[in-house]
Coordinates of C-alpha atoms in Angstrom, one line a residue:
X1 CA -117.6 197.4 -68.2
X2 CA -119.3 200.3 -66.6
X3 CA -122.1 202.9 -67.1
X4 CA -121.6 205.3 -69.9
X5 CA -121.1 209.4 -68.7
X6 CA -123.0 211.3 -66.8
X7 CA -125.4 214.4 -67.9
X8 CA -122.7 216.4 -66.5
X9 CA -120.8 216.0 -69.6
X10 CA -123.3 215.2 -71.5
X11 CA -125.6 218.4 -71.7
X12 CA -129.0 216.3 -73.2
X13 CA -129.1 214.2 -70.2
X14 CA -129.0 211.1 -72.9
X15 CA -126.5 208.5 -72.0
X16 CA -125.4 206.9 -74.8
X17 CA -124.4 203.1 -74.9
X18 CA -121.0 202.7 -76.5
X19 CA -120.6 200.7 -79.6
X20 CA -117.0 199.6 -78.2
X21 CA -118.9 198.0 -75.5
X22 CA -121.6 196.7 -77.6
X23 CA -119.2 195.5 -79.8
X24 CA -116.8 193.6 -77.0
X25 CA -120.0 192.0 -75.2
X26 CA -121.7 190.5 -78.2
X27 CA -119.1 187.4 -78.9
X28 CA -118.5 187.3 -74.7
X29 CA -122.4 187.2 -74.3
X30 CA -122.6 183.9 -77.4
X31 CA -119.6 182.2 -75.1
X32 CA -121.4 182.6 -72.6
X33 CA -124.7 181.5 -73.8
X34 CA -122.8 178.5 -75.3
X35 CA -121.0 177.5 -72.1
X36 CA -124.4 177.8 -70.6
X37 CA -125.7 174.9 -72.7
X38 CA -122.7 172.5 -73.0
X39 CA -120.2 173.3 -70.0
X40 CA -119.5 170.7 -67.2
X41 CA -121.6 169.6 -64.8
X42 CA -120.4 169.1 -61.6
X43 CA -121.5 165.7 -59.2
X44 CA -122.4 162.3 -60.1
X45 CA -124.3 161.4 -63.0
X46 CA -127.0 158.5 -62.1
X47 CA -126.9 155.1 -62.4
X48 CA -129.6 152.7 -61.3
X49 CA -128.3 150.6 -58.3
X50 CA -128.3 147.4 -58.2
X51 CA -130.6 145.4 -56.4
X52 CA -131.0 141.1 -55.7
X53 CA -133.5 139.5 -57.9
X54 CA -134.7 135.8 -57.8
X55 CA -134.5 133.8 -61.0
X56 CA -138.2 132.6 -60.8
X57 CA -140.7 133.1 -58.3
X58 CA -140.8 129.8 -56.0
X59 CA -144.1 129.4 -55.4
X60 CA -145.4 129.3 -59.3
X61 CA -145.5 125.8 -61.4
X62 CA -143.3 125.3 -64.3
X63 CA -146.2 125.3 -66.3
X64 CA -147.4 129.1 -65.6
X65 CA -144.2 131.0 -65.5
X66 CA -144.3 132.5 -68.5
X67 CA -147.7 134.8 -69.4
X68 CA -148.2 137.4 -71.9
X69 CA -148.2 141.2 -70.0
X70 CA -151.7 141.6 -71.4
X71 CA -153.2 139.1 -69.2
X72 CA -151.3 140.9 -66.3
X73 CA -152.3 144.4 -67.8
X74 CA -155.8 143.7 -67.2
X75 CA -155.6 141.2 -64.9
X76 CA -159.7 141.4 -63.7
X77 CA -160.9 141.1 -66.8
X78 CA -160.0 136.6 -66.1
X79 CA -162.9 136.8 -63.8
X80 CA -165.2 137.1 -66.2
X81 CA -167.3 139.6 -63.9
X82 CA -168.9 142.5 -65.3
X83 CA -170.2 144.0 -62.1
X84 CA -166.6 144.2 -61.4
X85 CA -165.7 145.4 -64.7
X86 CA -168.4 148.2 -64.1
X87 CA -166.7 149.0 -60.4
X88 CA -163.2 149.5 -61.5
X89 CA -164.6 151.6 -64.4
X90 CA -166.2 153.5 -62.1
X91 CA -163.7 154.3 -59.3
X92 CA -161.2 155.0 -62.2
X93 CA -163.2 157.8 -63.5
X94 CA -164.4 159.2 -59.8
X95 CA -162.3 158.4 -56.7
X96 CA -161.1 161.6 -55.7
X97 CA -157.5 160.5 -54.0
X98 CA -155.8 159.1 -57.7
X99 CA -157.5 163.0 -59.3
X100 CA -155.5 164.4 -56.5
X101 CA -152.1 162.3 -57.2
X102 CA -152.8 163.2 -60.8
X103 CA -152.5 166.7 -60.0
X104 CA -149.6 166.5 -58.6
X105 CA -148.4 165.4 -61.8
X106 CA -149.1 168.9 -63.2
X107 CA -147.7 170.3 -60.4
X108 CA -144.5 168.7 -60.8
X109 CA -144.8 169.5 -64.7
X110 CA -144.9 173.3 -64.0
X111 CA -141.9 173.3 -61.2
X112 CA -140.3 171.2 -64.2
X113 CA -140.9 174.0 -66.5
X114 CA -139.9 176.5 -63.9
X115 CA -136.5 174.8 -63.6
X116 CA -136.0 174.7 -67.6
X117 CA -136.4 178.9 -67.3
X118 CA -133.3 178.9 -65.1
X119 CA -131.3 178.3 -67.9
X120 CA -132.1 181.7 -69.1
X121 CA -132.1 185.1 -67.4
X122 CA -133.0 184.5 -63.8
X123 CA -134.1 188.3 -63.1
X124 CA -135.9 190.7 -65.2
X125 CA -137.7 193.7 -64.6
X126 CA -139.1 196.9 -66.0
X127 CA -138.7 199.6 -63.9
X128 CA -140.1 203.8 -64.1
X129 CA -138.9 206.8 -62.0
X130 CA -139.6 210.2 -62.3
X131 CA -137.6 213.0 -60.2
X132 CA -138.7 216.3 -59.3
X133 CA -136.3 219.0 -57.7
X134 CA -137.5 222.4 -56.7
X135 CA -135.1 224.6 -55.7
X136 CA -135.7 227.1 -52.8
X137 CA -135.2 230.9 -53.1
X138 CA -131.8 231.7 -52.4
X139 CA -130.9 228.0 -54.1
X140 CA -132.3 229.5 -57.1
X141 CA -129.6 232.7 -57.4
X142 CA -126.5 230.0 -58.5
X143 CA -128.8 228.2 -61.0
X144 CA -126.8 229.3 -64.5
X145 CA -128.5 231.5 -67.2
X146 CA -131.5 228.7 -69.1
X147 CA -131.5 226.3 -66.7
X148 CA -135.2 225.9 -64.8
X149 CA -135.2 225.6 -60.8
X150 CA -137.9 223.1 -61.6
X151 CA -136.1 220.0 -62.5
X152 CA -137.5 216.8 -63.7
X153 CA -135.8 213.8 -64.5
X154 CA -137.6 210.9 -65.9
X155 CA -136.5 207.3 -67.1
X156 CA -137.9 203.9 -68.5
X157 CA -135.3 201.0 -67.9
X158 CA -135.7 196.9 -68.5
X159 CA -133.2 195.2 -66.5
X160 CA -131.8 191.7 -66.6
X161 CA -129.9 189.6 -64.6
X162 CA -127.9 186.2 -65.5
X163 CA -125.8 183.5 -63.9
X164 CA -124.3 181.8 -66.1
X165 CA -124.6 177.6 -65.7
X166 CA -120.9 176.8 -65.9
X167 CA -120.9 174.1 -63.2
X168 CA -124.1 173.0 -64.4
X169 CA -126.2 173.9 -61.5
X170 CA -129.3 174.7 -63.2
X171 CA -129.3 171.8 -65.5
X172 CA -128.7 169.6 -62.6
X173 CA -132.3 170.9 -61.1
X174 CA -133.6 170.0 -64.0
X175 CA -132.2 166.4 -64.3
X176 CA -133.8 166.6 -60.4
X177 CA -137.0 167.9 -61.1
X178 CA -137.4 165.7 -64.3
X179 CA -137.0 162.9 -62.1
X180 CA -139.6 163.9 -59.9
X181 CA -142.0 164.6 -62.2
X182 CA -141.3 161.1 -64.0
X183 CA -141.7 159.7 -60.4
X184 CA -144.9 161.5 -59.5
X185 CA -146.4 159.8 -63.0
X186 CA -145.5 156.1 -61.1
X187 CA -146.7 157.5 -58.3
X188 CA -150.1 157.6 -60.1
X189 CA -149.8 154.6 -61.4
X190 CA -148.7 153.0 -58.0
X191 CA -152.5 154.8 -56.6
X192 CA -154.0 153.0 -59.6
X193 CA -152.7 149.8 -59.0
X194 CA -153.8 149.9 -55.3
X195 CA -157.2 151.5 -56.1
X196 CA -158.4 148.6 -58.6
X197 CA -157.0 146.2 -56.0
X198 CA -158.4 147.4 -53.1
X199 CA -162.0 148.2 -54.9
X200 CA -161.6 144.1 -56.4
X201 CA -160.8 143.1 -53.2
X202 CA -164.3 144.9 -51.6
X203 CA -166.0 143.5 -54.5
X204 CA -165.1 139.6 -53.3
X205 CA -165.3 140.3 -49.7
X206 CA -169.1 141.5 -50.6
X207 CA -169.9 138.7 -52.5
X208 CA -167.9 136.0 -50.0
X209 CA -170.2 138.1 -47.4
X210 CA -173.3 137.5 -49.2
X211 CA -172.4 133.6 -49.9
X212 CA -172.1 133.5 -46.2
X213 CA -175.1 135.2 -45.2
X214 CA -177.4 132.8 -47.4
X215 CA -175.2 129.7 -46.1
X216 CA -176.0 130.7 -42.2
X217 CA -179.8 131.0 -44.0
X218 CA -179.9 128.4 -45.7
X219 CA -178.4 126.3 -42.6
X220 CA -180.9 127.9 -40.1
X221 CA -183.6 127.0 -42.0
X222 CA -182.8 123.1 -42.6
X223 CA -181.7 123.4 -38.1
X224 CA -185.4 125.0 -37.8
X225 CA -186.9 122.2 -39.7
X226 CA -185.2 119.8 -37.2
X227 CA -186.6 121.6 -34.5
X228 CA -189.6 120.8 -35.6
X229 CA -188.8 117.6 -35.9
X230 CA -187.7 117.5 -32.3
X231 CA -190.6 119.4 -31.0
X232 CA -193.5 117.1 -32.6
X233 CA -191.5 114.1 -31.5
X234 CA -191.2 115.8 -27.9
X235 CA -195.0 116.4 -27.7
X236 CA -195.7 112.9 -29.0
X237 CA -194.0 111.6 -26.4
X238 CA -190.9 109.8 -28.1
X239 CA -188.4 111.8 -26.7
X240 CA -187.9 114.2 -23.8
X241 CA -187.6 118.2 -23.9
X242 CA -183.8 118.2 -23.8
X243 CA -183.8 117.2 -27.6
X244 CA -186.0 120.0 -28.2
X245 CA -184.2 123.0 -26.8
X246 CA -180.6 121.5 -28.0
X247 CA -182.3 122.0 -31.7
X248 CA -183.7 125.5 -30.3
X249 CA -180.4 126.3 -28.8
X250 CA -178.5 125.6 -32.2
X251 CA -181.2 127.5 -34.5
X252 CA -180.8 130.8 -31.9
X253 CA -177.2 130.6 -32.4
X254 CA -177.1 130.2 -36.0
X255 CA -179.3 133.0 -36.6
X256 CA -177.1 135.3 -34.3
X257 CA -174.5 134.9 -36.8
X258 CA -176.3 136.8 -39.4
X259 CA -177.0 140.2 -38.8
X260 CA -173.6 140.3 -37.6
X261 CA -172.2 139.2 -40.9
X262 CA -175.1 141.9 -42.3
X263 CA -172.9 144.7 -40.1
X264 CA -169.9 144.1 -41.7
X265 CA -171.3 143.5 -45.5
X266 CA -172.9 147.4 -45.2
X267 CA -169.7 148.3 -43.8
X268 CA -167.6 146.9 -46.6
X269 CA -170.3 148.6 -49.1
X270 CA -169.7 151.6 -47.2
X271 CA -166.0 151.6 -47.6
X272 CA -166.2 150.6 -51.5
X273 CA -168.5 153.6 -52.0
X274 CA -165.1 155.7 -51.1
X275 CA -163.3 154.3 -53.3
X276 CA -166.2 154.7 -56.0
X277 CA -166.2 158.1 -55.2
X278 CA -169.7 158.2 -54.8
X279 CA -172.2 158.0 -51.6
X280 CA -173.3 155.3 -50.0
X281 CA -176.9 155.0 -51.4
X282 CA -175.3 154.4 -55.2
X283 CA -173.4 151.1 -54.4
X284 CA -176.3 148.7 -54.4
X285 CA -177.1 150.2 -57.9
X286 CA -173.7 149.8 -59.1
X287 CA -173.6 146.1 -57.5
X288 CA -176.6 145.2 -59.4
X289 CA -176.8 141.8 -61.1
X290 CA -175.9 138.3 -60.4
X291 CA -174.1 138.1 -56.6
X292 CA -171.6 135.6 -56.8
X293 CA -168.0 134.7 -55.5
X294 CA -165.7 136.0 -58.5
X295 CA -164.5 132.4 -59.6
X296 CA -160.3 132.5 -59.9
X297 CA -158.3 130.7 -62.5
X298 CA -155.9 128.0 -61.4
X299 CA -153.1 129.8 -63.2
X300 CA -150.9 133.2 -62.8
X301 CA -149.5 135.4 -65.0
X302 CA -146.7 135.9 -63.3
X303 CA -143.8 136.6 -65.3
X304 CA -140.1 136.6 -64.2
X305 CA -138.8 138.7 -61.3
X306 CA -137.0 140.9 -62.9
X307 CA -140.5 142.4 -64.4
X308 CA -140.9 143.8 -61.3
X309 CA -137.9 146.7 -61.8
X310 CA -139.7 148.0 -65.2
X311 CA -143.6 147.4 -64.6
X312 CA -144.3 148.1 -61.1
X313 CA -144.9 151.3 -59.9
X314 CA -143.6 151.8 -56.7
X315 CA -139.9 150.4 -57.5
X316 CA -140.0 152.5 -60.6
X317 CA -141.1 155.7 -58.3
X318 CA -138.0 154.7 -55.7
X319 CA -135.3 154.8 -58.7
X320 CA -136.6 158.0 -59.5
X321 CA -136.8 159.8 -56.1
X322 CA -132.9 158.3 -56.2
X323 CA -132.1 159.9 -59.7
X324 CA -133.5 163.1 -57.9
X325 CA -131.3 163.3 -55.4
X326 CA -128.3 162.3 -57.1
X327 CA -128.9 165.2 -59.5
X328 CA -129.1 167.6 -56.0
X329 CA -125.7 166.3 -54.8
X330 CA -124.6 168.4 -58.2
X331 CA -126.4 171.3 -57.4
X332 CA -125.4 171.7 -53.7
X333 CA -121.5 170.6 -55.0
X334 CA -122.1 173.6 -58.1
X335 CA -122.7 176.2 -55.4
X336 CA -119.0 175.5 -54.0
X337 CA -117.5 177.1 -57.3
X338 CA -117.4 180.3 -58.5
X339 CA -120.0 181.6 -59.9
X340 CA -120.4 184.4 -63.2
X341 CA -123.4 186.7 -63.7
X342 CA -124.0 189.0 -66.4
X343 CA -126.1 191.9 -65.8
X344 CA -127.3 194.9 -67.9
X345 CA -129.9 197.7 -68.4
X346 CA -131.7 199.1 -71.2
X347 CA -134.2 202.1 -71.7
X348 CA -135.2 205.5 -72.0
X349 CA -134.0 208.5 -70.3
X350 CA -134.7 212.2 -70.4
X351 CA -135.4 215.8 -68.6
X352 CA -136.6 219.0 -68.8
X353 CA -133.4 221.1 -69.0
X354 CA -132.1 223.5 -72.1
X355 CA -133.6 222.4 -75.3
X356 CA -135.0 218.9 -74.3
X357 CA -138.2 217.7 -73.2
X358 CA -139.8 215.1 -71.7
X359 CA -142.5 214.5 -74.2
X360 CA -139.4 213.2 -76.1
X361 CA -138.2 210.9 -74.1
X362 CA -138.7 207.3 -76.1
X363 CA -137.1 208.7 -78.9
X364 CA -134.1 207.3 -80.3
X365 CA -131.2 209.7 -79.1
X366 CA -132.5 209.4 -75.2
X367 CA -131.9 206.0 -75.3
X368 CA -130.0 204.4 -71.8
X369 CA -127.7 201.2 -71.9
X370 CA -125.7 200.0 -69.0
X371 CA -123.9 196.3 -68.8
X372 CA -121.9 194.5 -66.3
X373 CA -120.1 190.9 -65.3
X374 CA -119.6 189.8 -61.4
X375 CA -117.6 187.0 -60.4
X376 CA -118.4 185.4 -56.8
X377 CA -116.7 183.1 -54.9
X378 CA -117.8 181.6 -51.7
X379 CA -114.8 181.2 -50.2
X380 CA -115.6 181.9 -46.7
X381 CA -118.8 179.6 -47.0
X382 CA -116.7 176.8 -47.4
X383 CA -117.8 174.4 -44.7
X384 CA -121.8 175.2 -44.4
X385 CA -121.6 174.4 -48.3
X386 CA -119.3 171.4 -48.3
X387 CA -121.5 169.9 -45.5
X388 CA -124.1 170.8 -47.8
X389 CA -123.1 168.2 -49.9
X390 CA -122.2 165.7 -47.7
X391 CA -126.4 166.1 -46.6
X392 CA -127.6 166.0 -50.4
X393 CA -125.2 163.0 -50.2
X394 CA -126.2 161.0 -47.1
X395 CA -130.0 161.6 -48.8
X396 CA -129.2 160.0 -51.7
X397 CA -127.6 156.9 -50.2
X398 CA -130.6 156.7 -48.4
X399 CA -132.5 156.8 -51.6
X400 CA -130.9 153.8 -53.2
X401 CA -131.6 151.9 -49.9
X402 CA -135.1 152.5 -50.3
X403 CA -135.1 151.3 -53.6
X404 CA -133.4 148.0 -53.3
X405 CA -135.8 147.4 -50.1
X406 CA -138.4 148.4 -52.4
X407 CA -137.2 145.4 -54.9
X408 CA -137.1 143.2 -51.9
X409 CA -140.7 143.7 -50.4
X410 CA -142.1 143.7 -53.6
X411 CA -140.8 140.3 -54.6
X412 CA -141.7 139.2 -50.7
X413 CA -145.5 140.4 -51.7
X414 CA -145.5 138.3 -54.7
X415 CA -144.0 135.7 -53.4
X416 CA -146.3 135.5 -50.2
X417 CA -149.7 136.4 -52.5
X418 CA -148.6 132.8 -54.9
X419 CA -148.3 130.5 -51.5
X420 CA -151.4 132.0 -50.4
X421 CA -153.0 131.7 -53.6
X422 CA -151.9 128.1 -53.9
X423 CA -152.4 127.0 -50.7
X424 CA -155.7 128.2 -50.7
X425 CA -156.7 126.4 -53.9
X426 CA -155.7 122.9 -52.4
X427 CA -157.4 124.0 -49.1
X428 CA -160.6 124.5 -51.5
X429 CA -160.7 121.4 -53.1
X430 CA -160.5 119.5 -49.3
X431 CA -163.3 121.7 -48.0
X432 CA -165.1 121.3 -50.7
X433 CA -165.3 117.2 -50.3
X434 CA -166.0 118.0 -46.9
X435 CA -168.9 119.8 -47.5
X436 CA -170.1 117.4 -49.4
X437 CA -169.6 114.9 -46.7
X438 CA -171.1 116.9 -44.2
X439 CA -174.2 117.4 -46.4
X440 CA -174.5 113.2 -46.3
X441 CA -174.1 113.2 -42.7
X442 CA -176.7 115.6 -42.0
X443 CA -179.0 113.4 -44.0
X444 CA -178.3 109.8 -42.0
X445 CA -178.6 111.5 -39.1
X446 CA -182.1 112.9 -39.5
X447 CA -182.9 109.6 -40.9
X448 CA -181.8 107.6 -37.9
X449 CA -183.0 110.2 -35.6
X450 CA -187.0 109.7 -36.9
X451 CA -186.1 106.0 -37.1
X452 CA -185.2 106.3 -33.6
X453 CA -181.6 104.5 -34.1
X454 CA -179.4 107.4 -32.4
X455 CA -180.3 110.4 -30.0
X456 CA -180.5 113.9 -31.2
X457 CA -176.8 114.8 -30.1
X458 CA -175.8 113.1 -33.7
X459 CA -178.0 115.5 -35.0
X460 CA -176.6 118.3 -33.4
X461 CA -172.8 117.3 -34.1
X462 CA -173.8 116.9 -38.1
X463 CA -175.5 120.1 -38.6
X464 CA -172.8 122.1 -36.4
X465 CA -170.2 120.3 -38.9
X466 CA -172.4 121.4 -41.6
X467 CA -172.5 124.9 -40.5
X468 CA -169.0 125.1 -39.8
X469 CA -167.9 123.4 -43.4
X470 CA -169.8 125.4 -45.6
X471 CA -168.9 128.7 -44.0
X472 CA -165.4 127.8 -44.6
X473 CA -166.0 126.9 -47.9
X474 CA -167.4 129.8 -48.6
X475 CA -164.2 131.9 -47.5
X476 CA -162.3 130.2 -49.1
X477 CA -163.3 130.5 -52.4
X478 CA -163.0 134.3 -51.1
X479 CA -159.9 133.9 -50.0
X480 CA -158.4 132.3 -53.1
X481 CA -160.1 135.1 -55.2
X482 CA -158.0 137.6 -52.8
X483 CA -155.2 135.9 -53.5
X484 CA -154.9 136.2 -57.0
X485 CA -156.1 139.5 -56.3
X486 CA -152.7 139.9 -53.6
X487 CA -150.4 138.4 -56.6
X488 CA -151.3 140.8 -59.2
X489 CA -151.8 143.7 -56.7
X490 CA -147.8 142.8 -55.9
X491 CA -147.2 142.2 -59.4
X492 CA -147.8 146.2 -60.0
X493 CA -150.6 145.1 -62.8
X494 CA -153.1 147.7 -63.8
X495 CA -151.8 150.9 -64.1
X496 CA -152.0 150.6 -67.8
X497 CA -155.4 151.1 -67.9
X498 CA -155.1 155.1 -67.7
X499 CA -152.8 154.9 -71.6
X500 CA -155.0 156.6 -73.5
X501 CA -156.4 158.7 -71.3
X502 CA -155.7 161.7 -68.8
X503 CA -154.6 161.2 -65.3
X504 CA -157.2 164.3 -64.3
X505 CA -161.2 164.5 -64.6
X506 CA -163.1 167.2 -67.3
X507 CA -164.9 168.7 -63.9
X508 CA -161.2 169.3 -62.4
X509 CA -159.8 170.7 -65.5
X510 CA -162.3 173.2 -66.0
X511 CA -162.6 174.3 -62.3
X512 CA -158.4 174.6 -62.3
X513 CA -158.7 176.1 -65.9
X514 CA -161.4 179.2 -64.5
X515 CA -159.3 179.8 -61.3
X516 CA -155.5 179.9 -63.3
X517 CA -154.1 180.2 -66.1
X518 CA -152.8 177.1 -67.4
X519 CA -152.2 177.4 -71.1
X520 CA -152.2 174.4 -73.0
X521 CA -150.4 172.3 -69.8
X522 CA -154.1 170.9 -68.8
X523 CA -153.8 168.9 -72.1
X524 CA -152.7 165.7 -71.9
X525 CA -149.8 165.5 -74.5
X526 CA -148.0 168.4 -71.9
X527 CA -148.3 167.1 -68.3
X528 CA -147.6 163.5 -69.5
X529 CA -144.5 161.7 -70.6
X530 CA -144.8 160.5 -74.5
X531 CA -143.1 157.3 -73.7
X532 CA -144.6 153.9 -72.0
X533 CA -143.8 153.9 -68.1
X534 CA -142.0 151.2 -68.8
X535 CA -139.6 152.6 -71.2
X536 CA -139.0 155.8 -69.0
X537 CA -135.3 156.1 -68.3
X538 CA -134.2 156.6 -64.3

């Protein structure tokens, strides 16, 4: 299938596109279109591996094994908090790292969309010439009788190009960069999760902060009143000066403990503001109202193991980079085969010779049609494309590694976030006597001090206890706040919180929208998947 005559033997210059050929292509070109969508596809089609999940979590009572996903969905909300309600509201809306990862999501969209137009004509163009030949003097004596020495030749083609999908090569890109873009969307909500763990996690280490900045006050101020104590007994005469300075001594060191706990509460504020998005100077406002350690529930919603392979996002995002690759090993194993194209020209064509002219040239009879097939085979590329596959391969079985190591750690998170948790809860209720306890102590032992029954080194034991106990106390009620926070952080809750909504700002849409054009892609319903995360198929 070749290029109708020449102008030689055709005296208008037209070339004419035979209706024999027009006639044999049209059924070959539907075939081919048809094989196109429906032929074979070459390399494995996915399958998620398998990977070892515990029956229940070891660590969690009978009694809380089973909880709705609702509770785990918006797992903050059991604190009861509303300055933390207003933080993760906040950092949802501004924090600039989860607008970049949702970006990426459109990015992937559009390479998505960009594989899709493989399926059809991979190259077209429109393409103009003019030619101008000007014959020299003695050139000019041969020209025959009505021809010009001036001659101008002048066309207007659209050309196409098309590789036909037999071995499914471009639909496997697509099954790859579908995956991608399905695993750049838990990628998101991976960046969510962490961000309204790491911004609760700032919220109690603030408060537990604060809780032990007004313990080490409230404890200086009851060791200052002892000094007193000391020093008016010392200048009566009922004692000597080494009671005083062992209460001065112990009010100077407990003192020294606060500006350093001061450093590193405006250095947790300062790292929250990050993850805020906003400065520095806009987290006290945002922190303002009652300052208190976020009080945890006894009970987890922790589900069953195998939750973990449909709602968190990180073990999602692994089986998808896998189904990625597994769709490459097709496309590198596709190129090994040989591959048909189908390629032809359409246009206008005319010149300036005998009774034709160029302001005629989009009419009907100058019309220009050329079509072609080529066949390729790669034969002497055999090993650099074989080996090809054996790397898209190798990738891929490092790909479902990952993913069951993914499935382990995560279930090693959870696990190690419930004995935390647990053991942090019993460690509470012990401190919490203690303190107690140390309270009373402090109490006898100013009272037998003035009576003179015991020397001030009781004193000082008691209120060093004191110190000590409720400082620890005060942690831990942090620390079992953390880890509930470490549970569901492990858990993969929170991501649903962006269902709803858009994964990018306004402000970035409309800066993105005035520099490119975007079409309808920056709305919502065409960069993100209709389905739940949950239901998204691997």
């Amino acid at each position: 299938m070749g290029s109708v005559a020449p102008p030689t033997s055709n005296p208008g210059g037209v070339i004419e596109c035979r209706r024999d050929i027009v006639a044999a292509l049209g059924p070959l070109i539907l075939g081919f279109v048809l094989v196109s969508l429906t032929g074979c596809m070459v390399g494995p089609n996915y399958k998620t591996p398998k990977a070892s999940v515990e029956a229940q979590w070891m660590g969690v009572p009978s009694s809380t094994r089973q909880r709705t996903k609702i509770t785990q969905a918006y797992w903050w909300k059991c604190f009861r908090d509303p300055v933390l309600d207003r933080l993760i509201k906040t950092a949802y809306a501004n924090n600039l790292s989860l607008q970049a990862t949702g970006v990426r999501i459109l990015q992937a969209r559009a390479q998505l969309n960009q594989a899709i137009g493989n399926l059809f004509p991979q190259q077209q163009g429109l393409s103009g010439e003019v030619n101008y030949t000007r014959l020299s003097t003695p050139e000019r004596a041969f020209v025959p009788a009505g021809l010009t020495p001036n001659y101008v030749i002048d066309k207007v083609l659209f050309s196409s190009s098309w590789e036909i999908d037999f071995w499914g090569k471009y639909r496997r890109s697509i099954e790859s960069d579908r995956a991608t873009f399905f695993g750049n969307v838990a990628s998101y909500d991976d960046a969510l999760v962490t961000l309204i763990a790491d911004v609760a996690t700032s919220y109690v280490n603030i408060c537990t902060l604060e809780e032990r900045i007004r313990v080490a006050a409230r404890n200086a101020e009851s060791q200052r009143q002892s000094y007193q104590l000391a020093e008016a007994q010392f200048k009566s005469g009922e004692t000597d000066e080494l009671d005083m300075r062992q209460a001065e001594t112990l009010v100077g060191q407990t003192e020294a403990q606060i500006p350093h706990l001061q450093n590193t509460l405006n250095q947790t504020k300062n790292g929250l503001a990050v993850q805020l998005g906003v400065t520095p100077d806009e987290v006290d406002r945002l922190l303002a109202g009652p300052s208190h350690i976020p009080i945890a529930s006894g009970e987890v919603a922790a589900g069953i193991p195998h939750d973990l392979l449909r709602r968190r996002p990180d073990v999602r995002a692994a089986g998808l980079t896998a189904a990625s690759q597994s769709a490459l090993i097709g496309v590198a194993r596709a190129n090994m085969f040989p591959a048909l194209s189908l390629s032809g020209e359409f246009g206008f064509h005319s010149n300036n010779e005998l009774n034709h002219s160029l302001s005629g040239m989009f009419s009907w009879q100058s019309k220009a049609a050329q079509a072609g097939a080529s066949f390729v085979w790669p034969v002497s590329n055999y090993g650099r494309l074989v080996n090809q596959v054996r790397v898209q391969d190798a990738q891929f079985q490092q790909a479902i590694l990952n993913y069951q190591n993914t499935v382990l750690t995560a279930q090693q998170e959870v696990e190690n976030g419930l004995s935390a948790f647990y053991t942090e809860l019993r460690a509470l209720s012990s401190l919490t006597s203690a303190a107690a306890a140390a309270h009373r102590s402090t109490e006898l032992s100013l009272i037998h001090y003035r009576s003179g029954e015991t020397t001030y080194t009781t004193v000082l034991s008691t209120q060093q206890a004191q110190l000590s106990v409720d400082d620890s106390a005060a942690s831990s009620r942090g620390s079992v706040a953390l880890g509930l926070i470490s549970i569901y952080r492990a858990l993969g809750g929170g991501w649903e919180l962006r269902q709803g909504g858009d994964v990018i700002s306004d402000e970035v849409k409309t800066e993105m929208d005035r520099r490119t054009n975007w079409g309808r892609m920056l709305k919502p319903e065409h960069h993100l998947p209709a389905t739940s995360p949950e239901q998204t198929p691997e």
